[in-house]
Coordinates of C-alpha atoms in Angstrom, one line a residue:
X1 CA -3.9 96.1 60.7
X2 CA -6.0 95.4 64.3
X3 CA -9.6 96.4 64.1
X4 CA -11.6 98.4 66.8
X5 CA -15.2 97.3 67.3
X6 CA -17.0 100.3 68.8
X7 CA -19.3 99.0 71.2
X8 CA -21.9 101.9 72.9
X9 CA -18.9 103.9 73.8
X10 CA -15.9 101.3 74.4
X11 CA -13.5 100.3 71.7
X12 CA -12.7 96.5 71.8
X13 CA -8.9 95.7 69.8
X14 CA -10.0 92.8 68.0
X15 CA -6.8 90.8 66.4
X16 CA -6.8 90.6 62.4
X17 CA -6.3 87.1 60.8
X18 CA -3.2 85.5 61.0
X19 CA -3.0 85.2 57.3
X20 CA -3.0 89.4 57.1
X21 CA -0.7 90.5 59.4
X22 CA 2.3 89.8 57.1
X23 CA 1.5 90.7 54.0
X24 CA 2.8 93.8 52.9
X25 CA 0.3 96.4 51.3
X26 CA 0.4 96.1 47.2
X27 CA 2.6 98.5 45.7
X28 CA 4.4 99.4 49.0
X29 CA 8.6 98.8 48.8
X30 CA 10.4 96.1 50.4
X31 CA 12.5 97.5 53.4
X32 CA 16.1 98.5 52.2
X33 CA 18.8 95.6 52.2
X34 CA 21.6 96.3 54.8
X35 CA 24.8 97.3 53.3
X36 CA 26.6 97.8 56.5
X37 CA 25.1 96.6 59.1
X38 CA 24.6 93.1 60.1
X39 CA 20.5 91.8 60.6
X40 CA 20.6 91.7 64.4
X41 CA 19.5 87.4 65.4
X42 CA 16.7 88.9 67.8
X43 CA 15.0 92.2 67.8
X44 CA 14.1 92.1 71.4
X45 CA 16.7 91.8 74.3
X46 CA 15.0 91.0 77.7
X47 CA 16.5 91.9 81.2
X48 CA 15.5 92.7 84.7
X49 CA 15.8 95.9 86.4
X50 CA 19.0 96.6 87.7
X51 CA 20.9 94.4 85.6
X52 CA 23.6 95.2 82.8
X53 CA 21.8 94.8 79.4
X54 CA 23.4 94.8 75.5
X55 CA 21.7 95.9 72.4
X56 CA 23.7 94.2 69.7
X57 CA 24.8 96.6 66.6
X58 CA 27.8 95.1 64.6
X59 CA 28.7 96.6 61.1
X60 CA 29.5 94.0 58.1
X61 CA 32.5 96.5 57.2
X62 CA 33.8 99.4 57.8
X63 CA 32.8 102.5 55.0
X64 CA 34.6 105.9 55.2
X65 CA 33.7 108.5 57.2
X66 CA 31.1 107.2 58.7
X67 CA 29.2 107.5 62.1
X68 CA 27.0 105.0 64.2
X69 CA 24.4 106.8 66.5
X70 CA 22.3 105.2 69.0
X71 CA 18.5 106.4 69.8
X72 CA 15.8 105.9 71.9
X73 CA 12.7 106.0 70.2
X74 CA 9.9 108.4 72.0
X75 CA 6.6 107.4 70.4
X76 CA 4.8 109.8 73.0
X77 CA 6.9 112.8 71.9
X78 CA 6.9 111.9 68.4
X79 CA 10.5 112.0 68.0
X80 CA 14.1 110.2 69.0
X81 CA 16.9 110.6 71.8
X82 CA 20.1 110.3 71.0
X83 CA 21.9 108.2 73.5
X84 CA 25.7 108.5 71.8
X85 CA 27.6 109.0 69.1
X86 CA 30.7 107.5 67.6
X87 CA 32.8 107.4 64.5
X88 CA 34.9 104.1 65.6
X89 CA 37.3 105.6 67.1
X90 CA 35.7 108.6 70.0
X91 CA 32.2 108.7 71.0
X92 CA 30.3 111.0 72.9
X93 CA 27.2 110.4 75.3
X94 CA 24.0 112.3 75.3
X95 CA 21.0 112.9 77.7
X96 CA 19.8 111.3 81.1
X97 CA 20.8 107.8 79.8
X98 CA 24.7 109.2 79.5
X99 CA 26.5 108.0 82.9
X100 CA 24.8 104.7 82.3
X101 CA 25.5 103.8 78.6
X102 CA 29.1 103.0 76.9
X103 CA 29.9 101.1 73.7
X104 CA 30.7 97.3 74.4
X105 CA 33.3 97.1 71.3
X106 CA 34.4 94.2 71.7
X107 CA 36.1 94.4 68.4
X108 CA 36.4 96.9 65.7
X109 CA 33.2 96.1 64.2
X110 CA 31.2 96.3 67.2
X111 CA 29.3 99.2 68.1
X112 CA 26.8 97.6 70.6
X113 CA 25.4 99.9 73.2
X114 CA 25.4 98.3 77.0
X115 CA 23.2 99.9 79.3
X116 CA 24.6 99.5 82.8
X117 CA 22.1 99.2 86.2
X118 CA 18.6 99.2 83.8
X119 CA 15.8 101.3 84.8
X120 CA 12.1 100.9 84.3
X121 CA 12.0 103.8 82.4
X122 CA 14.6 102.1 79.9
X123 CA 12.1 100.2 78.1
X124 CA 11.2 100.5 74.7
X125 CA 12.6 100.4 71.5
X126 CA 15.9 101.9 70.5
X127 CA 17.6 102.5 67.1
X128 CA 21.4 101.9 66.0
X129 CA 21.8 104.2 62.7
X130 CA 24.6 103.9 60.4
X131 CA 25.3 107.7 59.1
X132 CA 27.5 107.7 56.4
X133 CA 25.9 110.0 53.6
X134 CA 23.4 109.0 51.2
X135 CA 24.0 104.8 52.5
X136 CA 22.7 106.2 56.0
X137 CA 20.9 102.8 56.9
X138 CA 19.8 101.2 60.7
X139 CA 18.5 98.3 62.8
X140 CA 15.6 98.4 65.9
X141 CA 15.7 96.5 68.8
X142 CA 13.5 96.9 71.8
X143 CA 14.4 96.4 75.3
X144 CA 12.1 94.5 77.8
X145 CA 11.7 94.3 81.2
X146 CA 10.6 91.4 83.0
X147 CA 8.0 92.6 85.4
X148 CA 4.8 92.8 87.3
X149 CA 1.8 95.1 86.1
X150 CA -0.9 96.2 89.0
X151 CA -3.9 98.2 89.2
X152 CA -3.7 101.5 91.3
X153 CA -5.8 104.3 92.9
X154 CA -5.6 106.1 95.9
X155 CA -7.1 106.2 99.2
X156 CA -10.1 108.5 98.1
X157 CA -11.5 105.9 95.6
X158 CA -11.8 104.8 92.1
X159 CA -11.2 107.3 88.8
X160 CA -9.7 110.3 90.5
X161 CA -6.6 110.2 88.7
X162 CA -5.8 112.7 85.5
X163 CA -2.7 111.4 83.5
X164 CA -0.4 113.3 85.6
X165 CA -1.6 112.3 88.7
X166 CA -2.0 108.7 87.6
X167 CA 1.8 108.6 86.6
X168 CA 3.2 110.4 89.6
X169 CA 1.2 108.1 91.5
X170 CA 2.8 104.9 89.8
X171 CA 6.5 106.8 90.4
X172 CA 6.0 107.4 94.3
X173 CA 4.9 103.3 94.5
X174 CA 8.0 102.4 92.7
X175 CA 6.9 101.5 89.7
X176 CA 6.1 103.5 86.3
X177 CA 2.6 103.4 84.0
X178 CA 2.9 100.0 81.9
X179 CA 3.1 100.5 78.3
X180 CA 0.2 98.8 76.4
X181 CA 2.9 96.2 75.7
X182 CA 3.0 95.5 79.2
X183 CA -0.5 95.6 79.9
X184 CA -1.6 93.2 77.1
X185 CA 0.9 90.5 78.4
X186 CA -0.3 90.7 81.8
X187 CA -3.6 90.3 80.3
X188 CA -2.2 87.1 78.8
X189 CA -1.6 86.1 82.1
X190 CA -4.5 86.4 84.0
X191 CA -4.7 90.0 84.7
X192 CA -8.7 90.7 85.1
X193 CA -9.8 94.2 86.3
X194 CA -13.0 95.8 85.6
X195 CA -11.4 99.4 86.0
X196 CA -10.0 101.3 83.6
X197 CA -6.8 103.2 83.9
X198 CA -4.1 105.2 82.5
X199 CA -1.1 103.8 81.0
X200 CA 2.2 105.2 80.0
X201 CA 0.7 106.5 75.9
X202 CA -2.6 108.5 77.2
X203 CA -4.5 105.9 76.4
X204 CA -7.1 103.9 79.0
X205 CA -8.0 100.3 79.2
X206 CA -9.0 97.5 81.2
X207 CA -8.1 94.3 81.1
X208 CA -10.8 91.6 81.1
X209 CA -10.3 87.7 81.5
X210 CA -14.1 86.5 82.6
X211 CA -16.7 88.6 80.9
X212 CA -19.5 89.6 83.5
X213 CA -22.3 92.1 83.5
X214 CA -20.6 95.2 85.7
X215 CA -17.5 94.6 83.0
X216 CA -19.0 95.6 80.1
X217 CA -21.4 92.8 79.6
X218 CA -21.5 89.3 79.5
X219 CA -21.9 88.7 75.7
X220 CA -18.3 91.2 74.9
X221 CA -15.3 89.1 74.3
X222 CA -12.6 88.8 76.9
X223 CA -9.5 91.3 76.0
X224 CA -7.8 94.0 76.5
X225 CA -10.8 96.9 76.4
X226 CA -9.9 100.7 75.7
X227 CA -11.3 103.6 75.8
X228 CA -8.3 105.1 73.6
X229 CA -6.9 108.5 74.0
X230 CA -8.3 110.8 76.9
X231 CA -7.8 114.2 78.1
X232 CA -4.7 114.4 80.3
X233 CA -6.1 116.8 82.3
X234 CA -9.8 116.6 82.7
X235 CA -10.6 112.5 82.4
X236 CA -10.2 111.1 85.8
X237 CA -9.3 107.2 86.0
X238 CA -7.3 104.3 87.6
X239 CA -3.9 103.9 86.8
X240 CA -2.0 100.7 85.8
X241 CA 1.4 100.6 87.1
X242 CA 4.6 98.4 86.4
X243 CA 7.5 97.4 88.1
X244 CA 10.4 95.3 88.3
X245 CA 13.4 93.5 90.1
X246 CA 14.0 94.7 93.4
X247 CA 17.7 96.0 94.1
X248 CA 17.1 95.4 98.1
X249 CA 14.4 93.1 99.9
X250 CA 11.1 92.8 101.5
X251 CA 10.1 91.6 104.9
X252 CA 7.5 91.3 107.1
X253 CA 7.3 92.5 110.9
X254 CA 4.2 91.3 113.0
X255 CA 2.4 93.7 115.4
X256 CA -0.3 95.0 116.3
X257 CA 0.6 98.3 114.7
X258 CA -0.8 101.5 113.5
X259 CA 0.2 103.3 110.6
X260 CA 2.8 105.5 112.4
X261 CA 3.7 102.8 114.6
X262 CA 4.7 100.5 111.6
X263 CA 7.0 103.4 109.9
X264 CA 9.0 103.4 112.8
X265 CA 9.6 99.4 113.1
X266 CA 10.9 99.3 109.0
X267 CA 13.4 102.5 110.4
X268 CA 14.3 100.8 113.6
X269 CA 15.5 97.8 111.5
X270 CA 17.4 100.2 108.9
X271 CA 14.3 99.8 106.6
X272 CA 11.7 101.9 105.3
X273 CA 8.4 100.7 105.1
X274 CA 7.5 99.0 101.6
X275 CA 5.9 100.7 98.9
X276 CA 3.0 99.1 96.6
X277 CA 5.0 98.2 93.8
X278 CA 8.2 97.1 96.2
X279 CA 5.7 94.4 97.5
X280 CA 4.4 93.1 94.2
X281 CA 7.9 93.1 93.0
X282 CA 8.2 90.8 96.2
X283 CA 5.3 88.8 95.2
X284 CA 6.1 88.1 91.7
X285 CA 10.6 87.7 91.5
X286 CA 10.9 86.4 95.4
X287 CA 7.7 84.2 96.1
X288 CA 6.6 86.2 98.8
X289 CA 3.7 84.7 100.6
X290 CA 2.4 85.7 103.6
X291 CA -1.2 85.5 105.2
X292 CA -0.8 88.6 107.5
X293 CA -1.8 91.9 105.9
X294 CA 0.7 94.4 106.6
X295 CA 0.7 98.2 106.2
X296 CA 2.5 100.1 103.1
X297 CA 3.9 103.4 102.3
X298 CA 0.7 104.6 100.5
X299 CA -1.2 103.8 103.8
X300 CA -2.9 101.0 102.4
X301 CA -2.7 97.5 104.0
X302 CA -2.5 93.9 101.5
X303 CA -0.8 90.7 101.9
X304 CA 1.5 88.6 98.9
X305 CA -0.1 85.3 98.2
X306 CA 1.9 82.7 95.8
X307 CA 0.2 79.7 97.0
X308 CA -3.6 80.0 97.4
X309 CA -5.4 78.7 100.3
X310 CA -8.9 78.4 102.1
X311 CA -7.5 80.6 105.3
X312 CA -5.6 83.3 102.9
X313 CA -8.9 85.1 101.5
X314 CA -10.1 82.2 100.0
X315 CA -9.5 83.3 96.4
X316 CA -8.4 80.7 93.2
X317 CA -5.4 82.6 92.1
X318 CA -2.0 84.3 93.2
X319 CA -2.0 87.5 93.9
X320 CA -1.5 90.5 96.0
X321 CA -4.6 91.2 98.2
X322 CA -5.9 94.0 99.3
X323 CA -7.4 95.4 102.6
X324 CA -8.3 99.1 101.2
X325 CA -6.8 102.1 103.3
X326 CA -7.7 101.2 106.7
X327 CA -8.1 104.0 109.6
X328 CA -4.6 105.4 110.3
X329 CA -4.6 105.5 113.9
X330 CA -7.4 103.3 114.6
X331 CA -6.3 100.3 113.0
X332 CA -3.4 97.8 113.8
X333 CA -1.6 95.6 111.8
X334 CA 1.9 94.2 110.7
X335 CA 4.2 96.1 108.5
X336 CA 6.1 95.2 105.3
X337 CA 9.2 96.7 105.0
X338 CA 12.0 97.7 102.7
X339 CA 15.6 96.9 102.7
X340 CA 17.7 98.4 100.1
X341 CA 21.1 96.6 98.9

C-alpha cells in the first residue's frame, strides 16, 4: 500500500518499496482462474480524443445461456454503468455512451466493445462481465487518453473555486478535471505548480518538481502533494484541467485588438475565438509556437511556446504562458482562434 506522511497539515503520497507492491496479503485468495474468458494481452488501451477505440473481450468458448455485459466503472459514485448487453446473438445499449458504443464481433467469440468518436469523459476503467450463473467471471481494462493537464483559475484570482465551480470551469475551457492518474503523469513530466486544485475525485493536490520555500518548504520531497478529500462546497481552490486531441484547429490573427474586437476577427474567419484548453491542446498535439500573446475565450491573454527562447519570456521550458486577464477594453492584442472540422 502507498503511505501518507502528514506534514503540518499536507499529506505527501510517498511510494512503498518496490519489493511490497506485489505481494499479496497472507491468507488473502488468489484471483479466480478464467473459465471463459480469455486474459486480455494489455489491460490498458490508449487513444486520442476523437478517435475510434476497442476494448478487447473474447470468450475461450461458448457456455449456455450466457450473457456478456460491458460497464464503466464509477469510483466517484461508488458503483458501475452498464454500457450494453448481449447474449451472442442481440444486444442492447444503455446510457449516454449508447449512440457511440457497438460490439466489434469480429467472430463469434468476440464480444469487444468499440467506442466510436472518444470523449474526454470516456476515460477510466471499464469491465467486460461474463454472466452465466454461478461461473459469472470478468476482465478490466482502462481506457486512456493521451493528453495535456493545465492549471486553472479565473480572472478574480487564486482559490475561488468550490468543486462545482472548479469542474464547470474546466468544461466551458474544453477540457474536464484530470484524474489523479493524469495529474501524477504530468507531474512525471515536468508539471510544477505551487497551487493546489481540484481534480475530477474531490480530492486537491499540487504538483511539485523543484522544492522551494513558498511550496511547502525546501526540505519536503518533490511529488505529487495533497491535501486529500475537501468539502465540495465550502473549500475554495484552483482547478487542474485536462484535455485532448483537437477535432478542428488553432490559429493566430495579429492585431492590435481588444477583447471584443478579437471575438469578431475568429467569427469573420468562420472561427470562434479559442478556449484555454483548445490552445494547450494546440501547444501540446500540433507544436504550436508563437511569441505573440493573443486573447482567449475566458478573457485571458497567453502565448504557445514549443521551442524556448531569450525573446519568448525567457523561461527554460515549453509551455503555455500566461499574461493574466488583461483590461477588456483597454488592452490590445492578437487573437487565437478556433476552427472546428
Amino acid at each position: 500500500m502507498h503511505q501518507f506522511l502528514l506534514l503540518g497539515s499536507l499529506w505527501l503520497l510517498v511510494a512503498p518499496p518496490a519489493s511490497s507492491i506485489f505481494q499479496r496479503p497472507t491468507g488473502s485468495p488468489a484471483p479466480p482462474r478464467l473459465q471463459y474468458l480469455l486474459e486480455p494481452l494489455h489491460a490498458a488501451v490508449h487513444t486520442q480524443r476523437g478517435a475510434t477505440a476497442t476494448l478487447p473481450c473474447v470468450l475461450r468458448a461458448l457456455p449456455r445461456n450466457y450473457r456478456v455485459k460491458w460497464s464503466k466503472v464509477e469510483p466517484a459514485n461508488y458503483g458501475e454503468s452498464i454500457i450494453i448487453i448481449t447474449n451472442g446473438l442481440y444486444h442492447k445499449n444503455y446510457g449516454p455512451l449508447s449512440p457511440r458504443v457497438r460490439l466489434r464481433h469480429s467472430h463469434r467469440y468476440d464480444a469487444s466493445l468499440t467506442i466510436t468518436d472518444v470523449a474526454l469523459e470516456d476515460e477510466g476503467r471499464y469491465r467486460c462481465q461474463l454472466v452465466n450463473g454461478l461461473e459469472d467471471e470478468s476482465v478490466s481494462l482502462t481506457l486512456h487518453l493521451e493528453g495535456v493537464v493545465f492549471p486553472y483559475q479565473p480572472s478574480n484570482g487564486r482559490y475561488k473555486f468550490n468543486y462545482h465551480e472548479a469542474k464547470r470551469a474546466c468544461e466551458q475551457q474544453d477540457s474536464r478535471l484530470a484524474t489523479y492518474q493524469q495529474l501524477y503523469k504530468a507531474w512525471t513530466e515536468g508539471l510544477d505548480w505551487c497551487n493546489a486544485g481540484w481534480i475530477l475525485d474531490g480530492t486537491v493536490h499540487y504538483p511539485i518538481i523543484n522544492s522551494r520555500e513558498p511550496c511547502g518548504g525546501r526540505l519536503l520531497l518533490p511529488g505529487v502533494r495533497t491535501y486529500g478529500a475537501r468539502d465540495k462546497q465550502k473549500d475554495r481552490f484552483d482547478a487542474f484541467c485536462f484535455t485532448s486531441a483537437l477535432q478542428g484547429s488553432v490559429y493566430f490573427i495579429r492585431g492590435h485588438l481588444n477583447f471584443k474586437e478579437a471575438g469578431q476577427a475568429c467569427r469573420n474567419h468562420g472561427a470562434a475565438i479559442a478556449k484555454v484548453g483548445q490552445l494547450y491542446s494546440a501547444w501540446k498535439f500540433s507544436q504550436l509556437d508563437r511569441c505573440d500573446g493573443g486573447w482567449l475565450a475566458d478573457g485571458s491573454v497567453r502565448y504557445p511556446i514549443t521551442t524556448p527562447r531569450e525573446r519568448c519570456g525567457g523561461l527554460p521550458d515549453p509551455g503555455v504562458r500566461s499574461f493574466g486577464f488583461p483590461s477588456k477594453e483597454l488592452r490590445t492584442y492578437g487573437t487565437y482562434c478556433f476552427a472546428g472540422k
